[in-house]
Coordinates of N, CA and C in Angstrom, one line a residue:
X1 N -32.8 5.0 60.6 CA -32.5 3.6 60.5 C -32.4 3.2 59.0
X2 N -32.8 3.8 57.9 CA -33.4 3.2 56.6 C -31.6 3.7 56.4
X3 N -30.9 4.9 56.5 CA -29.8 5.1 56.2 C -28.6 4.1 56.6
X4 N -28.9 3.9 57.6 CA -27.8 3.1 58.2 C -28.0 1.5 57.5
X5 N -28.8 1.4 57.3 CA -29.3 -0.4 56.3 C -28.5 0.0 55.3
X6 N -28.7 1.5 54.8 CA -28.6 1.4 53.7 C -26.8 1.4 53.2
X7 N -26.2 1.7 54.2 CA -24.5 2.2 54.2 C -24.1 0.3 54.3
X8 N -24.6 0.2 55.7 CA -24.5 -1.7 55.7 C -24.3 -2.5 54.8
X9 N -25.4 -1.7 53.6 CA -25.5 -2.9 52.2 C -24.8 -2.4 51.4
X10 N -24.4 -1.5 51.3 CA -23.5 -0.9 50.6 C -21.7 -1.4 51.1
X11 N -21.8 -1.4 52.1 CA -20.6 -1.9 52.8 C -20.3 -3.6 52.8
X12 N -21.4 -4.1 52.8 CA -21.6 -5.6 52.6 C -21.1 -6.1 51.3
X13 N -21.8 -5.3 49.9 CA -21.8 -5.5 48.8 C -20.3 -5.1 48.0
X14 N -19.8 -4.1 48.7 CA -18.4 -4.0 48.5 C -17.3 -4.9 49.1
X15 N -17.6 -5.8 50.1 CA -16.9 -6.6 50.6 C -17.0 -8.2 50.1
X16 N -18.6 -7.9 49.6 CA -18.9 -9.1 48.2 C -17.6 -9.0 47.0
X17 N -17.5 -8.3 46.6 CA -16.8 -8.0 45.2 C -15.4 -7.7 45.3
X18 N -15.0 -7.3 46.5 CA -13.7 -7.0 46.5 C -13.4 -8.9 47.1
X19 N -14.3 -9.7 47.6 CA -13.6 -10.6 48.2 C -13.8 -11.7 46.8
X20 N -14.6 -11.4 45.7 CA -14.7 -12.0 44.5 C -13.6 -11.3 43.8
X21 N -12.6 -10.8 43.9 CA -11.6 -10.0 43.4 C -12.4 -9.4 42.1
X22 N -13.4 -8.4 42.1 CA -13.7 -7.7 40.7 C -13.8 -6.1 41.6
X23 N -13.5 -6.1 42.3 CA -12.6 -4.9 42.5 C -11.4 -5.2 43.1
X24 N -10.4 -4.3 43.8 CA -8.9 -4.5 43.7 C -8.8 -3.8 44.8
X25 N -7.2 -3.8 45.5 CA -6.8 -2.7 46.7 C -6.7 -1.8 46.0
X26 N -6.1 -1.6 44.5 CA -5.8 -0.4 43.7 C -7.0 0.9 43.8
X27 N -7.6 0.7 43.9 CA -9.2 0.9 43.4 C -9.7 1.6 44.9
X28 N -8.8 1.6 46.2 CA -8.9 2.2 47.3 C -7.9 3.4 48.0
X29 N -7.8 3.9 46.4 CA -5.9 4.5 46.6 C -7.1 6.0 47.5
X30 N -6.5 6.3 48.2 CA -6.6 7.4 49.2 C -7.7 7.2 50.5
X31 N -7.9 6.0 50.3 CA -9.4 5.7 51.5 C -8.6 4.4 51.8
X32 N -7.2 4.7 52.7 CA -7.1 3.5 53.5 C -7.9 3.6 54.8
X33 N -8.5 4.3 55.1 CA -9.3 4.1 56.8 C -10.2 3.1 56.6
X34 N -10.6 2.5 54.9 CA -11.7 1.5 54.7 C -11.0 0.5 55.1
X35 N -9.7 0.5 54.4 CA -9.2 -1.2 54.4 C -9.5 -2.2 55.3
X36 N -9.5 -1.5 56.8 CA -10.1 -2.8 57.8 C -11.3 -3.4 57.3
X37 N -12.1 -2.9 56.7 CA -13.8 -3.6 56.5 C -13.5 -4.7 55.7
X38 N -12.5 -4.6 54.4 CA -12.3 -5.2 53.2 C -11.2 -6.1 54.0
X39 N -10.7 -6.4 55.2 CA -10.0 -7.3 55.4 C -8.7 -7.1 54.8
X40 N -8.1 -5.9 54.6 CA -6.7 -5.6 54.1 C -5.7 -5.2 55.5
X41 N -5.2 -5.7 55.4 CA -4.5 -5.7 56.7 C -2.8 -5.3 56.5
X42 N -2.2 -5.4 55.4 CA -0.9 -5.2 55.3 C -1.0 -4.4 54.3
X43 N -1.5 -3.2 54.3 CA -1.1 -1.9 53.8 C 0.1 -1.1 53.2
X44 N 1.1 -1.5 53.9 CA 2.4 -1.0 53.4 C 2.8 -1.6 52.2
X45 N 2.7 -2.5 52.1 CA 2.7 -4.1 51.0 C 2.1 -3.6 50.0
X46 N 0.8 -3.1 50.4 CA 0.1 -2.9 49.4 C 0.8 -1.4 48.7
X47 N 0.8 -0.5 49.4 CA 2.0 1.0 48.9 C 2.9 0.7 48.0
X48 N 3.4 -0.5 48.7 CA 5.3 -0.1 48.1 C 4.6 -1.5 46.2
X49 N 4.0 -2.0 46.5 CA 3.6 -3.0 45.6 C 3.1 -1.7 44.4
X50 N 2.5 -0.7 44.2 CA 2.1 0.5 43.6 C 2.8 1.5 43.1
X51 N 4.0 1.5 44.0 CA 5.3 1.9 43.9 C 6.8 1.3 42.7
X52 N 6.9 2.4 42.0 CA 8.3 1.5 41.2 C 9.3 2.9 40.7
X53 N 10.7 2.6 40.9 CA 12.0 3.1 40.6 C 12.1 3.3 38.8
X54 N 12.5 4.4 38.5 CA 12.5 4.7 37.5 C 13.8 5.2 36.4
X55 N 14.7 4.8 36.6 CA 15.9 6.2 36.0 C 16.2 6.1 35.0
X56 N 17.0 6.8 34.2 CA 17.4 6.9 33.1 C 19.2 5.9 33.1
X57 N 18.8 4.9 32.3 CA 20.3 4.6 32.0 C 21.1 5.1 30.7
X58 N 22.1 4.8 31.3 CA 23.3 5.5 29.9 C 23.7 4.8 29.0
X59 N 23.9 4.7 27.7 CA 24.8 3.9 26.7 C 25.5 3.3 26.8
X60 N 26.2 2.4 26.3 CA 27.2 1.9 26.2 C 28.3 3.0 25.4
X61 N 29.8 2.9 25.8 CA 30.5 4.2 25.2 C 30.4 4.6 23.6
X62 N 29.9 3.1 22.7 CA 30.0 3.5 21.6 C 28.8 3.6 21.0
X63 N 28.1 3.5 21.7 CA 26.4 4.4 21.5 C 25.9 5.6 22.1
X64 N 25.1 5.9 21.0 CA 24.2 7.3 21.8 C 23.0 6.6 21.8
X65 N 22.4 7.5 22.8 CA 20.8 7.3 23.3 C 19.7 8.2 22.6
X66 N 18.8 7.9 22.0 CA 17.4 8.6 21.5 C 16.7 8.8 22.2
X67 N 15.8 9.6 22.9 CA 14.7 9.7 23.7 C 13.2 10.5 23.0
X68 N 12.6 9.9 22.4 CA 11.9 11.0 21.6 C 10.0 10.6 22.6
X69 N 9.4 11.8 22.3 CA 8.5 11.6 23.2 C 7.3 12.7 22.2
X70 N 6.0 12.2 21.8 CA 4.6 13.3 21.2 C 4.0 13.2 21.9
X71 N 3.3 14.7 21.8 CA 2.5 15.2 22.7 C 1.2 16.2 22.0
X72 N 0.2 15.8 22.5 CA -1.4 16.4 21.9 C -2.2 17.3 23.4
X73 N -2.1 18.9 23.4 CA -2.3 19.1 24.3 C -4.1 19.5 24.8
X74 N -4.7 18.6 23.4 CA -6.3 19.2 23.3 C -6.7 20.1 22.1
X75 N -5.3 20.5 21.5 CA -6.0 21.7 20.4 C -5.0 21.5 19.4
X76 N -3.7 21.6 19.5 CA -2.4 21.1 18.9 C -1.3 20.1 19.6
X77 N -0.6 19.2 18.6 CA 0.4 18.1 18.7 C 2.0 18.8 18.5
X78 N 2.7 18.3 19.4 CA 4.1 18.4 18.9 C 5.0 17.1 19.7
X79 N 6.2 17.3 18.5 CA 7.2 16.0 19.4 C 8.4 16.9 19.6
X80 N 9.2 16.0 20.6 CA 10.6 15.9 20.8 C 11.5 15.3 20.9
X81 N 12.7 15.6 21.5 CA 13.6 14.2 21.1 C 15.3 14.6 21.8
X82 N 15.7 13.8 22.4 CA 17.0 13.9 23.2 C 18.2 13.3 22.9
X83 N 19.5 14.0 22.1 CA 20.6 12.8 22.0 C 21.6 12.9 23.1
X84 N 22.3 11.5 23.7 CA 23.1 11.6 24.9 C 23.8 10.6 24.4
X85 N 25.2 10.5 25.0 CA 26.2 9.9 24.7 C 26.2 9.1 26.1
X86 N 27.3 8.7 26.1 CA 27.6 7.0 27.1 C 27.8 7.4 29.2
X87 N 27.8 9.8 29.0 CA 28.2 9.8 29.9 C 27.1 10.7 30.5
X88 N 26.0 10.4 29.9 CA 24.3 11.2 30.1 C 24.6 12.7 29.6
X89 N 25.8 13.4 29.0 CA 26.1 14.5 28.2 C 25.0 14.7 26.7
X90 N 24.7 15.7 27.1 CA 23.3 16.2 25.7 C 24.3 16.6 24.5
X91 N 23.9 15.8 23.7 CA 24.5 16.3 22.1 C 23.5 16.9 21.6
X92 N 22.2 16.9 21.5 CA 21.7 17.3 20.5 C 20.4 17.0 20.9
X93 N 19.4 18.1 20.3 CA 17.8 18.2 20.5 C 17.3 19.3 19.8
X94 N 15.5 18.5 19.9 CA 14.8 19.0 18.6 C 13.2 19.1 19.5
X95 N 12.6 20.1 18.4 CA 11.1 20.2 19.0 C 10.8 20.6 17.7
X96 N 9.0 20.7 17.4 CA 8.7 20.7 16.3 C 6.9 20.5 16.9
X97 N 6.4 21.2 15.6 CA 4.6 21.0 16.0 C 4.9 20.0 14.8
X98 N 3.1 19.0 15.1 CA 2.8 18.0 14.6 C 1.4 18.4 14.0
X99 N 1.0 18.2 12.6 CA -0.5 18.3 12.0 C -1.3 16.8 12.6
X100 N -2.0 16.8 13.5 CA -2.4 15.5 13.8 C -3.4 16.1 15.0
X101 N -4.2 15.4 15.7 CA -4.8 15.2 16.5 C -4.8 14.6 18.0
X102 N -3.5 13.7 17.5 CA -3.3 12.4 18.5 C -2.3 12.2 18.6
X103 N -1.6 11.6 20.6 CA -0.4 12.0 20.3 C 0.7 10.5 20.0
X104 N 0.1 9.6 19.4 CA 0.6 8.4 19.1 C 1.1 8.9 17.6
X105 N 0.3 9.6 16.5 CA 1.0 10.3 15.4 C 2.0 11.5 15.7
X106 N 2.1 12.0 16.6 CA 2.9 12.8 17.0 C 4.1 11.8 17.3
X107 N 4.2 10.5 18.7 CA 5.4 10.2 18.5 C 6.3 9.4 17.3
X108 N 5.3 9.1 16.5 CA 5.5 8.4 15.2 C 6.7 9.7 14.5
X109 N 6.1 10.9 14.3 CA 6.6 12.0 13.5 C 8.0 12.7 14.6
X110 N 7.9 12.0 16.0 CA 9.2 12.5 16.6 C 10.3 11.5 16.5
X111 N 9.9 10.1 16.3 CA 11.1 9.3 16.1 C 11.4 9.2 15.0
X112 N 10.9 9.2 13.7 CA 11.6 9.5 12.4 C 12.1 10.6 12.4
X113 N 11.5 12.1 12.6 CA 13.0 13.0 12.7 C 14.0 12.7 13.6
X114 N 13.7 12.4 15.1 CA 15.3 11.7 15.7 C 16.2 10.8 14.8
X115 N 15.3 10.0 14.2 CA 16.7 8.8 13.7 C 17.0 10.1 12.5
X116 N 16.6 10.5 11.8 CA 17.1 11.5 11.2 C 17.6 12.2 10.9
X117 N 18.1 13.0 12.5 CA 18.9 13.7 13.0 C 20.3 12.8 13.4
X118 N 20.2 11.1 13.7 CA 21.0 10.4 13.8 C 22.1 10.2 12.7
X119 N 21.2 10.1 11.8 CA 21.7 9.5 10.1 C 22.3 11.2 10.1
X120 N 22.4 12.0 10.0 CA 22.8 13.4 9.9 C 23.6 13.5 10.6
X121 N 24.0 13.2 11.7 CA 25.0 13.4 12.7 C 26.1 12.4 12.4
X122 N 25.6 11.3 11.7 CA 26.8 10.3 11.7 C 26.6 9.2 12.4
X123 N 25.8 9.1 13.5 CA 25.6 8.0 14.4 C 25.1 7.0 14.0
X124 N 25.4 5.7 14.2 CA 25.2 4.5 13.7 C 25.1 3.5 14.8
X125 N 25.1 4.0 15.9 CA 24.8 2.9 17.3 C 24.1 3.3 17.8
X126 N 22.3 3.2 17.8 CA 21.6 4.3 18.4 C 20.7 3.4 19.1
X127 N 20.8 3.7 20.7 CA 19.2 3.2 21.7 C 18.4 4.1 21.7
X128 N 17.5 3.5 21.4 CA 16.0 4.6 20.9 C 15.2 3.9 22.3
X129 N 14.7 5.3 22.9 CA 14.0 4.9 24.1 C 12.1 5.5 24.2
X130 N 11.5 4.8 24.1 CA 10.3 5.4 23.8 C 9.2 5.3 25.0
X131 N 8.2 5.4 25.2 CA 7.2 5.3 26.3 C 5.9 5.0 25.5
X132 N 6.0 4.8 24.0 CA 4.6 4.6 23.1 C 5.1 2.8 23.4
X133 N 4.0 1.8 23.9 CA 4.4 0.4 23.3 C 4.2 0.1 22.2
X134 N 2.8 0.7 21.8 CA 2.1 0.5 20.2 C 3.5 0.7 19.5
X135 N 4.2 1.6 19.6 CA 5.8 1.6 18.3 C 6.4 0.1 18.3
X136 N 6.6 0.1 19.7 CA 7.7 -1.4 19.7 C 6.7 -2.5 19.1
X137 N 5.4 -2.7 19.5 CA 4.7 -3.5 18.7 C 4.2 -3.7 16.9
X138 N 4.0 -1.9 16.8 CA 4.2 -2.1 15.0 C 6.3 -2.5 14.5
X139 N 7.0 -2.0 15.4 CA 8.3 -2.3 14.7 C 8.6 -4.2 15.4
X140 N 7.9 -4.5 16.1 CA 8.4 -6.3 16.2 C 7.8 -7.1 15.4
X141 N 6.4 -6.5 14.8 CA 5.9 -7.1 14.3 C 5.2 -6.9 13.2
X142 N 5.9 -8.5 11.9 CA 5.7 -8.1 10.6 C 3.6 -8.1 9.8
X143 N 3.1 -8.6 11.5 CA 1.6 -9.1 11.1 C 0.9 -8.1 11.6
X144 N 0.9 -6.9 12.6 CA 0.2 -5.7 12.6 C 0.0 -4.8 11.5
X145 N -0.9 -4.3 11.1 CA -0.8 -3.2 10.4 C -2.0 -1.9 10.7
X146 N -1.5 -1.2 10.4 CA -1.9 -0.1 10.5 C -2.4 1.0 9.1
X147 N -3.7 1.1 8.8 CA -3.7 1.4 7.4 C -3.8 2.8 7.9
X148 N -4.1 3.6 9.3 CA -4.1 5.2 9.2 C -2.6 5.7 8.9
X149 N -1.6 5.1 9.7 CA -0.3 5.4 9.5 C 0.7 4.5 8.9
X150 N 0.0 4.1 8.0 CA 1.0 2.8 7.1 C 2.0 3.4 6.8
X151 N 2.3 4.7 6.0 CA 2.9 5.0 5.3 C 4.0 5.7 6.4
X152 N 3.7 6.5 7.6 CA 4.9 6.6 8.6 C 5.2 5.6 9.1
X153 N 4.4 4.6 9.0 CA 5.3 2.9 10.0 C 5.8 2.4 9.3
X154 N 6.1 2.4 7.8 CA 7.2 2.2 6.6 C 8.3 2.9 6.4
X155 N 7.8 4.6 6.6 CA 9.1 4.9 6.4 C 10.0 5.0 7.7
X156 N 9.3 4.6 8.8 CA 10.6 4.6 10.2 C 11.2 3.6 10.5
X157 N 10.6 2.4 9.6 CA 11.1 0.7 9.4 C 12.6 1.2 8.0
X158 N 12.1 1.9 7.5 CA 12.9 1.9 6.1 C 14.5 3.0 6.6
X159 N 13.8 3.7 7.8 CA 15.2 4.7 8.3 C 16.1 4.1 8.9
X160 N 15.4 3.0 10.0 CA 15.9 2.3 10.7 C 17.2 0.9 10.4
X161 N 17.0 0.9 8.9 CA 17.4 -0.3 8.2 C 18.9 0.0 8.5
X162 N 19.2 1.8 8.1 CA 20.1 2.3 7.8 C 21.2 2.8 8.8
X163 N 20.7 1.9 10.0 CA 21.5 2.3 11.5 C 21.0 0.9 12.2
X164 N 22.3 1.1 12.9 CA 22.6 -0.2 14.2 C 21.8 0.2 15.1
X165 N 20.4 -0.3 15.4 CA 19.8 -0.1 17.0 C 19.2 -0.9 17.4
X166 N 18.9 -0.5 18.6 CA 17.8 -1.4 19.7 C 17.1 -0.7 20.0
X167 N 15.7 -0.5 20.0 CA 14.1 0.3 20.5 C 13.7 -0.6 21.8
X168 N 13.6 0.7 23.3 CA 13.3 -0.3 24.6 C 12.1 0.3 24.5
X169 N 11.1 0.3 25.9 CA 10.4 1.0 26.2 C 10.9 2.1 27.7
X170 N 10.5 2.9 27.6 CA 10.8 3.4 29.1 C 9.4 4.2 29.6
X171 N 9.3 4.2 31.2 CA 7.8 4.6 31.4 C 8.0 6.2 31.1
X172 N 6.9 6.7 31.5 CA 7.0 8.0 31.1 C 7.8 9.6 32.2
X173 N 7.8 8.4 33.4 CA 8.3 9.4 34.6 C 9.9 9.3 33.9
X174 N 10.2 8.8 33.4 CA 11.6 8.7 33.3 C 12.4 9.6 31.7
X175 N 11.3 9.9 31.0 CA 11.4 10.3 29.7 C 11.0 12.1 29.8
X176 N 11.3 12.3 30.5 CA 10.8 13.8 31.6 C 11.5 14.9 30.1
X177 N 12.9 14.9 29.7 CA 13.6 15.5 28.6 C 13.0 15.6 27.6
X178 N 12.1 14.6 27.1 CA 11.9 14.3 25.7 C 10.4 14.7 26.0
X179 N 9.6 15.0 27.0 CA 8.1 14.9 27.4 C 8.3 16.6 27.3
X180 N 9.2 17.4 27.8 CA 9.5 18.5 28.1 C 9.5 18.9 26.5
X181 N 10.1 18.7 25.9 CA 10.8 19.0 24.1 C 9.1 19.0 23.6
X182 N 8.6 17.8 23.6 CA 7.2 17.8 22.7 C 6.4 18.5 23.4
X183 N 6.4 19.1 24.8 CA 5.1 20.2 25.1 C 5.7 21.4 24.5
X184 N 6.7 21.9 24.4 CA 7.6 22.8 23.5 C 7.3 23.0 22.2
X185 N 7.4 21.7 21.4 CA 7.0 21.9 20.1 C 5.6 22.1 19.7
X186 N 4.7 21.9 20.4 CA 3.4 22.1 20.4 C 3.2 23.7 20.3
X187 N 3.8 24.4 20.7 CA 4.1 25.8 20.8 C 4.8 26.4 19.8
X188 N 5.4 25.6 18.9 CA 6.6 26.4 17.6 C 5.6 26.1 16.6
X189 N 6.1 27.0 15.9 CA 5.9 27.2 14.2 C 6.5 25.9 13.3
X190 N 8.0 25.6 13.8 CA 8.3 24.8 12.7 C 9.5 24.2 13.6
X191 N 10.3 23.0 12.9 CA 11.2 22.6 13.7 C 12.3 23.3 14.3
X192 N 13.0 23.5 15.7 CA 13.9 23.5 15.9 C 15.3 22.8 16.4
X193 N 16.1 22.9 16.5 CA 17.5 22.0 16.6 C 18.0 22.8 17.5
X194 N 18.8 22.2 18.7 CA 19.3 22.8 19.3 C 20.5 21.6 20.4
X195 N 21.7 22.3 19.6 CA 22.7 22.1 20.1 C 23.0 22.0 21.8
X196 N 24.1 21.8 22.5 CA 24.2 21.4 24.4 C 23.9 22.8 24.3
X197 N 24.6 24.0 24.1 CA 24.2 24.6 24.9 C 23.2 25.9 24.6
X198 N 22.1 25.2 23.4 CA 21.1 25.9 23.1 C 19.7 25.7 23.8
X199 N 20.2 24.7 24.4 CA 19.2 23.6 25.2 C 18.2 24.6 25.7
X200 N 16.7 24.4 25.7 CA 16.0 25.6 26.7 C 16.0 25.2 28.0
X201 N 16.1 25.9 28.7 CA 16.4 26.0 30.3 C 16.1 24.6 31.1
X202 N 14.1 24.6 30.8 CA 13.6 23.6 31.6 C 14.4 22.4 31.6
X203 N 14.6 21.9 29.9 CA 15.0 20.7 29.4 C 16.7 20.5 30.0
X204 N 17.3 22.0 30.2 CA 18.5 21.3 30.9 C 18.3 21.2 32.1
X205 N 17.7 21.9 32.7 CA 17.6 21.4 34.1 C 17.2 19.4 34.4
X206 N 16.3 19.3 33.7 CA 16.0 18.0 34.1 C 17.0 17.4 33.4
X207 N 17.8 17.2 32.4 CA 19.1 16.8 31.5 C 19.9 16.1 32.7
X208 N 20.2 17.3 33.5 CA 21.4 17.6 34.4 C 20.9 16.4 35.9
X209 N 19.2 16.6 35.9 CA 19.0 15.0 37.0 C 19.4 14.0 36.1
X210 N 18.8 13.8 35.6 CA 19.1 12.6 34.5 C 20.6 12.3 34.6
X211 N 21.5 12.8 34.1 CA 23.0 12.7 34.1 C 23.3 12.4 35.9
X212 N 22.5 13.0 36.5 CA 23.0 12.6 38.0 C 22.4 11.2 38.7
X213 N 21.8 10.7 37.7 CA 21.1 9.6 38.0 C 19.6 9.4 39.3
X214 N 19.1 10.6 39.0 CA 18.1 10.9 40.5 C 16.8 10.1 39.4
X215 N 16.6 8.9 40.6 CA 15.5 8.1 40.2 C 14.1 8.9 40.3
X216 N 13.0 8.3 39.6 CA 11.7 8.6 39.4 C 11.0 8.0 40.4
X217 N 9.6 8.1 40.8 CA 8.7 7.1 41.4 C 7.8 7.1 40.7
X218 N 7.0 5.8 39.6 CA 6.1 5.6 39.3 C 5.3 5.1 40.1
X219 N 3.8 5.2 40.1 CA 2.5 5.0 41.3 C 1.8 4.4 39.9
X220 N 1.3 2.9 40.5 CA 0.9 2.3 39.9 C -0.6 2.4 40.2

């Protein structure tokens, strides 16, 4: 008997707090057989609401696309980075280890070598697509600062001066090319470059969804 009180109040007390919304349906992701107790009754709603479409869009014809993406796998950092033209065709990519710890200074050190590679190639209409927001928020804004990486959040404001672009965010199911490149460079000695058809295998395989437009599912 003392156990069954005790599930009750436990059951009661969860149906306190979930109906004070300080917990969430989120918060019941694989135990829908509770939902009846919590009064959740339109479950599918609640799925597809957790649920979101993801894909990679293409340029405009007289732009290329950036995709750069860092990565910290616990012991070493590396970035990478994807160029595509207007028809999801790979021009150009890079991997590279990062001295750092973390992988927010890793994507710092993969999108100044991309625009880099940009300014090198000639390109001058470039969508930079990232999945760091912290970037878009130190590049929108003149009143953040950052005194550990001042000096890389100046000089990617100072590369940038020197090219026509626009910086979006994109989530990370959708940056699969550029996520692939920086677990790669985590693994190299030193930077590599690699042309369409130097591409390492993995990265073209997913290249080649991408170009075919095969959407993502993020799970929220």
């Amino acid at each position: 008997m003392p156990l069954v009180l005790s599930v009750l109040f436990v059951i009661k007390l969860r149906c306190t707090l979930y109906a004070s919304d300080i917990i969430k349906p989120q918060n019941f992701k694989g135990c829908c057989k509770v939902f009846p107790y919590f009064g959740i009754s339109n479950i599918s709603a609640l799925i597809e609401r957790r649920d979101r479409i993801v894909t990679l869009l293409k340029p405009d014809p007289d732009w290329i696309k950036l995709n750069t993406y860092g990565s910290y796998n616990g012991k070493v950092a590396g970035c990478g980075g994807i160029l595509r033209n207007h028809f999801g065709k790979v021009i150009y990519a890079f991997a590279g280890p990062v001295s750092g710890n973390y992988a927010f200074l890793a994507e710092l050190h993969g999108l100044i070598y991309g625009i880099s590679i940009c300014i090198k190639l000639g390109f001058n209409r470039v969508w930079i697509e990232v999945d760091a927001m912290l970037i878009l928020h130190y590049l929108n804004s003149s009143k953040l600062f950052n005194a550990e990486n001042f000096y890389l959040i100046r000089q990617l404001k100072q590369d940038l001066s020197n090219i026509n672009f626009k910086i979006t965010h994109i989530f990370h199911e959708g940056n699969g090319c550029a996520d692939a490149l920086a677990k790669l460079g985590c693994n190299y000695l030193d930077y590599c470059e690699f042309h369409e058809d130097e591409i390492p295998m993995v990265v073209k395989g997913l290249a080649r969804l991408d170009r075919a437009g095969l959407p993502y599912i993020r799970h929220h």
